[in-house]
GROMACS .gro file of C-alpha atoms in nm:
model
  293
    1ALA     CA    1  -0.003   0.004   0.003
    2SER     CA    2   0.286   0.244   0.085
    3MET     CA    3   0.459   0.161  -0.244
    4ARG     CA    4   0.146   0.224  -0.452
    5GLN     CA    5   0.087   0.553  -0.264
    6LYS     CA    6   0.447   0.668  -0.341
    7VAL     CA    7   0.419   0.559  -0.706
    8ALA     CA    8   0.078   0.717  -0.760
    9LEU     CA    9   0.208   1.049  -0.607
   10THR     CA   10   0.517   1.084  -0.825
   11ALA     CA   11   0.355   0.925  -1.143
   12ALA     CA   12   0.064   1.161  -1.140
   13HIS     CA   13   0.272   1.374  -1.367
   14LEU     CA   14   0.321   1.101  -1.611
   15VAL     CA   15   0.107   1.063  -1.934
   16GLY     CA   16  -0.115   0.765  -1.883
   17THR     CA   17  -0.006   0.592  -2.210
   18GLY     CA   18   0.318   0.518  -2.384
   19VAL     CA   19   0.648   0.366  -2.253
   20VAL     CA   20   0.789   0.462  -1.913
   21ALA     CA   21   1.119   0.344  -1.769
   22ASP     CA   22   1.152   0.295  -1.391
   23LEU     CA   23   1.526   0.344  -1.360
   24GLY     CA   24   1.702   0.178  -1.074
   25MET     CA   25   1.384  -0.023  -0.998
   26GLY     CA   26   1.558  -0.239  -0.732
   27SER     CA   27   1.316  -0.537  -0.631
   28GLY     CA   28   1.071  -0.421  -0.912
   29THR     CA   29   0.779  -0.353  -0.658
   30GLY     CA   30   0.754   0.009  -0.776
   31SER     CA   31   0.761  -0.091  -1.139
   32GLU     CA   32   0.481  -0.336  -1.071
   33ALA     CA   33   0.278  -0.088  -0.878
   34LEU     CA   34   0.321   0.161  -1.167
   35ALA     CA   35   0.206  -0.105  -1.416
   36ALA     CA   36  -0.092  -0.203  -1.208
   37LEU     CA   37  -0.209   0.167  -1.143
   38TYR     CA   38  -0.164   0.257  -1.518
   39PRO     CA   39  -0.260  -0.046  -1.730
   40ARG     CA   40  -0.229   0.149  -2.057
   41LEU     CA   41   0.134   0.224  -1.979
   42GLN     CA   42   0.426   0.001  -2.088
   43VAL     CA   43   0.658  -0.019  -1.790
   44VAL     CA   44   1.016  -0.122  -1.825
   45GLY     CA   45   1.197  -0.169  -1.494
   46VAL     CA   46   1.581  -0.121  -1.521
   47ASP     CA   47   1.844  -0.222  -1.270
   48LEU     CA   48   2.219  -0.263  -1.258
   49ASP     CA   49   2.190  -0.572  -1.050
   50PRO     CA   50   2.122  -0.878  -1.274
   51GLU     CA   51   1.998  -1.077  -0.987
   52MET     CA   52   1.740  -0.820  -0.896
   53VAL     CA   53   1.624  -0.809  -1.261
   54ALA     CA   54   1.601  -1.200  -1.260
   55ARG     CA   55   1.404  -1.201  -0.943
   56ALA     CA   56   1.169  -0.938  -1.070
   57ILE     CA   57   1.111  -1.133  -1.387
   58GLN     CA   58   1.023  -1.433  -1.178
   59ARG     CA   59   0.800  -1.259  -0.931
   60PHE     CA   60   0.592  -1.019  -1.143
   61ASP     CA   61   0.396  -1.104  -1.454
   62ARG     CA   62   0.179  -0.832  -1.623
   63PRO     CA   63   0.129  -0.777  -1.983
   64ASN     CA   64   0.237  -0.414  -1.958
   65LEU     CA   65   0.555  -0.485  -1.753
   66ARG     CA   66   0.902  -0.610  -1.840
   67PHE     CA   67   1.251  -0.579  -1.688
   68GLN     CA   68   1.595  -0.539  -1.817
   69PHE     CA   69   1.955  -0.485  -1.711
   70GLY     CA   70   2.115  -0.149  -1.740
   71ASP     CA   71   2.322   0.137  -1.595
   72ILE     CA   72   2.090   0.440  -1.547
   73ALA     CA   73   2.382   0.676  -1.589
   74THR     CA   74   2.440   0.544  -1.938
   75PRO     CA   75   2.198   0.521  -2.234
   76CYS     CA   76   1.955   0.230  -2.175
   77PHE     CA   77   1.715   0.314  -2.452
   78PRO     CA   78   1.741   0.474  -2.798
   79ASP     CA   79   1.723   0.844  -2.812
   80ALA     CA   80   1.367   0.995  -2.816
   81SER     CA   81   1.209   0.653  -2.749
   82LEU     CA   82   1.055   0.696  -2.391
   83ASP     CA   83   0.744   0.893  -2.292
   84GLY     CA   84   0.843   0.887  -1.943
   85ILE     CA   85   1.127   0.827  -1.687
   86LEU     CA   86   1.089   0.763  -1.325
   87ASP     CA   87   1.396   0.805  -1.091
   88SER     CA   88   1.265   0.711  -0.750
   89SER     CA   89   1.516   0.735  -0.472
   90VAL     CA   90   1.796   0.620  -0.708
   91LEU     CA   91   2.011   0.917  -0.832
   92HIS     CA   92   2.180   0.943  -0.506
   93HIS     CA   93   2.328   0.597  -0.579
   94VAL     CA   94   2.489   0.742  -0.882
   95THR     CA   95   2.648   1.013  -0.668
   96THR     CA   96   2.766   0.751  -0.408
   97PHE     CA   97   2.926   0.510  -0.627
   98THR     CA   98   3.119   0.775  -0.838
   99GLY     CA   99   3.334   0.888  -0.545
  100TYR     CA  100   3.056   1.105  -0.397
  101ASP     CA  101   3.076   1.324  -0.704
  102ARG     CA  102   2.743   1.522  -0.690
  103ALA     CA  103   2.765   1.631  -1.039
  104ALA     CA  104   2.742   1.269  -1.153
  105ALA     CA  105   2.365   1.283  -1.093
  106VAL     CA  106   2.330   1.572  -1.323
  107ARG     CA  107   2.534   1.400  -1.586
  108ALA     CA  108   2.292   1.088  -1.560
  109LEU     CA  109   1.992   1.321  -1.604
  110THR     CA  110   2.147   1.467  -1.904
  111VAL     CA  111   2.186   1.121  -2.057
  112GLN     CA  112   1.828   1.022  -1.957
  113ALA     CA  113   1.682   1.344  -2.110
  114ARG     CA  114   1.818   1.239  -2.452
  115GLN     CA  115   1.606   0.918  -2.431
  116LEU     CA  116   1.289   1.121  -2.396
  117ALA     CA  117   1.055   1.162  -2.687
  118PRO     CA  118   0.916   1.517  -2.755
  119GLY     CA  119   0.675   1.584  -2.470
  120GLY     CA  120   0.823   1.320  -2.251
  121VAL     CA  121   0.846   1.354  -1.872
  122VAL     CA  122   1.115   1.278  -1.629
  123VAL     CA  123   1.005   1.252  -1.263
  124VAL     CA  124   1.280   1.250  -1.000
  125ARG     CA  125   1.191   1.167  -0.628
  126ASP     CA  126   1.498   1.182  -0.403
  127PHE     CA  127   1.655   1.334  -0.104
  128LEU     CA  128   1.705   1.706  -0.081
  129GLU     CA  129   2.030   1.883   0.018
  130PRO     CA  130   1.928   2.131   0.301
  131PRO     CA  131   2.039   2.495   0.312
  132ALA     CA  132   2.390   2.548   0.446
  133GLY     CA  133   2.467   2.634   0.803
  134GLU     CA  134   2.517   2.468   1.147
  135VAL     CA  135   2.242   2.325   1.364
  136TRP     CA  136   2.192   2.190   1.705
  137LEU     CA  137   2.066   1.828   1.686
  138ASP     CA  138   1.906   1.679   2.007
  139VAL     CA  139   1.877   1.299   2.027
  140PRO     CA  140   1.823   1.034   2.287
  141ALA     CA  141   2.127   0.899   2.468
  142ASP     CA  142   1.928   0.645   2.659
  143ASP     CA  143   1.734   0.453   2.404
  144ALA     CA  144   1.967   0.161   2.339
  145PRO     CA  145   1.769  -0.170   2.336
  146ALA     CA  146   1.710  -0.307   2.682
  147ASP     CA  147   1.928  -0.614   2.632
  148ALA     CA  148   2.227  -0.395   2.533
  149ARG     CA  149   2.230  -0.190   2.856
  150SER     CA  150   2.336  -0.456   3.102
  151ASP     CA  151   2.530  -0.784   3.124
  152ASP     CA  152   2.709  -0.695   2.790
  153PRO     CA  153   3.082  -0.747   2.782
  154PRO     CA  154   3.250  -0.429   2.712
  155ALA     CA  155   3.343  -0.358   2.356
  156PRO     CA  156   3.721  -0.400   2.270
  157ALA     CA  157   3.921  -0.080   2.289
  158GLY     CA  158   3.876   0.116   1.966
  159ALA     CA  159   3.578  -0.085   1.846
  160GLU     CA  160   3.282   0.084   1.708
  161VAL     CA  161   2.939   0.039   1.871
  162ASP     CA  162   2.704  -0.202   1.715
  163PRO     CA  163   2.448  -0.003   1.509
  164ARG     CA  164   2.177  -0.258   1.617
  165ARG     CA  165   2.240  -0.204   1.990
  166ALA     CA  166   2.351   0.161   2.022
  167SER     CA  167   2.165   0.451   2.147
  168THR     CA  168   2.078   0.723   1.887
  169ALA     CA  169   2.340   0.948   2.044
  170ALA     CA  170   2.611   0.673   2.011
  171LEU     CA  171   2.502   0.598   1.664
  172LEU     CA  172   2.535   0.963   1.569
  173GLU     CA  173   2.894   0.968   1.715
  174ARG     CA  174   2.979   0.653   1.506
  175PHE     CA  175   2.831   0.809   1.188
  176SER     CA  176   3.038   1.121   1.241
  177ARG     CA  177   3.354   0.903   1.209
  178GLU     CA  178   3.249   0.699   0.913
  179PHE     CA  179   3.027   0.930   0.672
  180GLN     CA  180   3.132   0.878   0.312
  181PRO     CA  181   3.364   0.576   0.386
  182LEU     CA  182   3.419   0.506   0.018
  183HIS     CA  183   3.598   0.827  -0.026
  184GLU     CA  184   3.968   0.786  -0.136
  185VAL     CA  185   4.072   1.101   0.040
  186PRO     CA  186   4.079   1.016   0.423
  187GLY     CA  187   4.009   1.377   0.505
  188GLU     CA  188   3.673   1.368   0.325
  189ARG     CA  189   3.545   1.093   0.552
  190GLY     CA  190   3.346   1.168   0.860
  191PHE     CA  191   3.260   1.523   0.976
  192PRO     CA  192   3.304   1.759   1.278
  193LEU     CA  193   3.060   1.687   1.570
  194ALA     CA  194   3.068   1.861   1.904
  195ILE     CA  195   2.859   1.804   2.222
  196VAL     CA  196   2.684   2.116   2.337
  197ALA     CA  197   2.726   2.183   2.702
  198ASP     CA  198   2.437   2.157   2.937
  199GLY     CA  199   2.256   2.499   2.993
  200VAL     CA  200   2.335   2.620   2.639
  201GLY     CA  201   2.011   2.702   2.451
  202PRO     CA  202   1.665   2.555   2.520
  203ALA     CA  203   1.643   2.296   2.775
  204VAL     CA  204   1.747   1.935   2.669
  205ALA     CA  205   1.504   1.664   2.736
  206PRO     CA  206   1.608   1.425   3.019
  207GLY     CA  207   1.826   1.138   2.877
  208TRP     CA  208   1.895   1.330   2.558
  209ARG     CA  209   2.215   1.490   2.428
  210ARG     CA  210   2.261   1.804   2.209
  211TYR     CA  211   2.525   1.802   1.933
  212ARG     CA  212   2.644   2.083   1.704
  213LEU     CA  213   2.713   1.987   1.339
  214SER     CA  214   2.635   2.107   0.986
  215ARG     CA  215   2.267   2.087   0.870
  216THR     CA  216   2.361   1.859   0.585
  217HIS     CA  217   2.525   1.605   0.810
  218ALA     CA  218   2.234   1.623   1.054
  219VAL     CA  219   1.989   1.554   0.773
  220GLU     CA  220   2.204   1.260   0.645
  221PHE     CA  221   2.190   1.113   0.998
  222VAL     CA  222   1.826   1.145   1.086
  223LEU     CA  223   1.727   1.011   0.729
  224ARG     CA  224   1.917   0.691   0.807
  225LYS     CA  225   1.918   0.648   1.178
  226ASP     CA  226   1.655   0.384   1.162
  227TYR     CA  227   1.815   0.163   0.903
  228ARG     CA  228   2.010  -0.022   1.171
  229ARG     CA  229   1.974  -0.380   1.036
  230ASP     CA  230   2.130  -0.264   0.708
  231TRP     CA  231   2.360   0.002   0.853
  232GLU     CA  232   2.683  -0.125   0.697
  233ARG     CA  233   2.522  -0.088   0.360
  234GLU     CA  234   2.330   0.234   0.411
  235VAL     CA  235   2.632   0.410   0.559
  236LEU     CA  236   2.802   0.389   0.233
  237GLU     CA  237   2.562   0.612   0.061
  238ARG     CA  238   2.546   0.997   0.045
  239TYR     CA  239   2.180   1.075   0.027
  240THR     CA  240   2.186   1.446  -0.024
  241TYR     CA  241   2.341   1.592  -0.348
  242LEU     CA  242   2.117   1.861  -0.486
  243SER     CA  243   1.891   2.125  -0.308
  244GLN     CA  244   1.539   2.196  -0.460
  245PRO     CA  245   1.675   2.517  -0.633
  246GLY     CA  246   1.980   2.300  -0.752
  247PHE     CA  247   1.735   2.036  -0.901
  248GLU     CA  248   1.552   2.313  -1.084
  249ALA     CA  249   1.874   2.473  -1.212
  250ALA     CA  250   1.997   2.149  -1.328
  251PHE     CA  251   1.681   2.072  -1.525
  252ALA     CA  252   1.692   2.402  -1.682
  253ALA     CA  253   2.048   2.361  -1.793
  254ILE     CA  254   1.972   2.021  -1.939
  255GLY     CA  255   1.693   2.196  -2.149
  256LEU     CA  256   1.399   2.057  -1.951
  257ARG     CA  257   1.095   2.252  -1.857
  258VAL     CA  258   1.009   2.222  -1.480
  259LEU     CA  259   0.635   2.137  -1.444
  260ALA     CA  260   0.627   2.074  -1.060
  261SER     CA  261   0.879   2.100  -0.795
  262THR     CA  262   0.774   2.043  -0.431
  263PRO     CA  263   0.909   1.905  -0.102
  264ILE     CA  264   0.748   1.579   0.008
  265ARG     CA  265   0.731   1.432   0.351
  266ASN     CA  266   0.609   1.075   0.417
  267PRO     CA  267   0.347   1.105   0.703
  268TRP     CA  268   0.443   0.752   0.829
  269ILE     CA  269   0.809   0.840   0.858
  270VAL     CA  270   0.732   1.179   1.028
  271ALA     CA  271   0.508   1.003   1.278
  272ASN     CA  272   0.733   0.699   1.347
  273ARG     CA  273   1.082   0.808   1.285
  274PHE     CA  274   1.091   1.193   1.328
  275ASP     CA  275   0.834   1.326   1.580
  276GLY     CA  276   0.958   1.277   1.931
  277ARG     CA  277   1.281   1.113   1.823
  278PHE     CA  278   1.492   1.412   1.744
  279VAL     CA  279   1.475   1.799   1.761
  280MET     CA  280   1.684   2.016   1.499
  281ARG     CA  281   1.727   2.390   1.542
  282ASP     CA  282   1.940   2.650   1.382
  283VAL     CA  283   2.230   2.733   1.641
  284GLY     CA  284   2.107   2.972   1.891
  285GLN     CA  285   1.743   2.953   1.795
  286ASP     CA  286   1.455   2.804   2.005
  287ALA     CA  287   1.205   2.705   1.730
  288PRO     CA  288   1.265   2.372   1.573
  289LEU     CA  289   1.327   2.338   1.203
  290ASP     CA  290   1.092   2.166   0.963
  291TRP     CA  291   1.132   1.804   0.914
  292PRO     CA  292   1.376   1.707   0.629
  293ALA     CA  293   1.192   1.659   0.297
   0.00000   0.00000   0.00000
């Protein structure tokens, strides 16, 4: 149900007929939802992982749905052959696995635009880079799983905390040391993080801790703090690479006309992962900032 809601929201800007490519389709669940919601569309799911493509072919069977192997940063279809392209939470992967080169996503979009027929539409749904500046980030320091708080042998000296058994504060401190671990330049890994002394700024909730860091790094953390089971994979990625104005400027530079551009917030994520689980403020300010989009 959640996938269909997400697909319907983003695909509402697509024409209801023709050929649409779901680029970086992963498991293929979104491609299948798109084909189910719009039966007059011919949907082609594309992914770089041949195993995922093979599994999707076995799992889903609709007359208007097919899957193929392809690198979404390179031409996967002939020029001017697609009526629509859907990039759903995928272009940040292009950024991540090109040495965290944020321009790589724009290069991929440029390649994709050439594959659009006249009147074709590309829909991008992805993380947004926030405005520059530093923030205070309040997070719980006492929310480690109950079985991790007592009777645990101490971790070896120098060992990192287990993401599945750490408090949110401990996980943030670990994240500050390992952000962008694939970067070839050691100085580009991690980021500065400072604990704010008690009594500075608005009162901190009991059992919580306040940190000072860049807004980008704070957003990178809160967007992934709940992916603990897959932490080692998720921590490889850089989620943010373009701001909303940056996306719009990139589209214009490619020669595309922006039809719609809006921040999206998933109500379930806000209710279950954001609200009551962290507070982010501009340094020196009392009012909390909006939830990341």
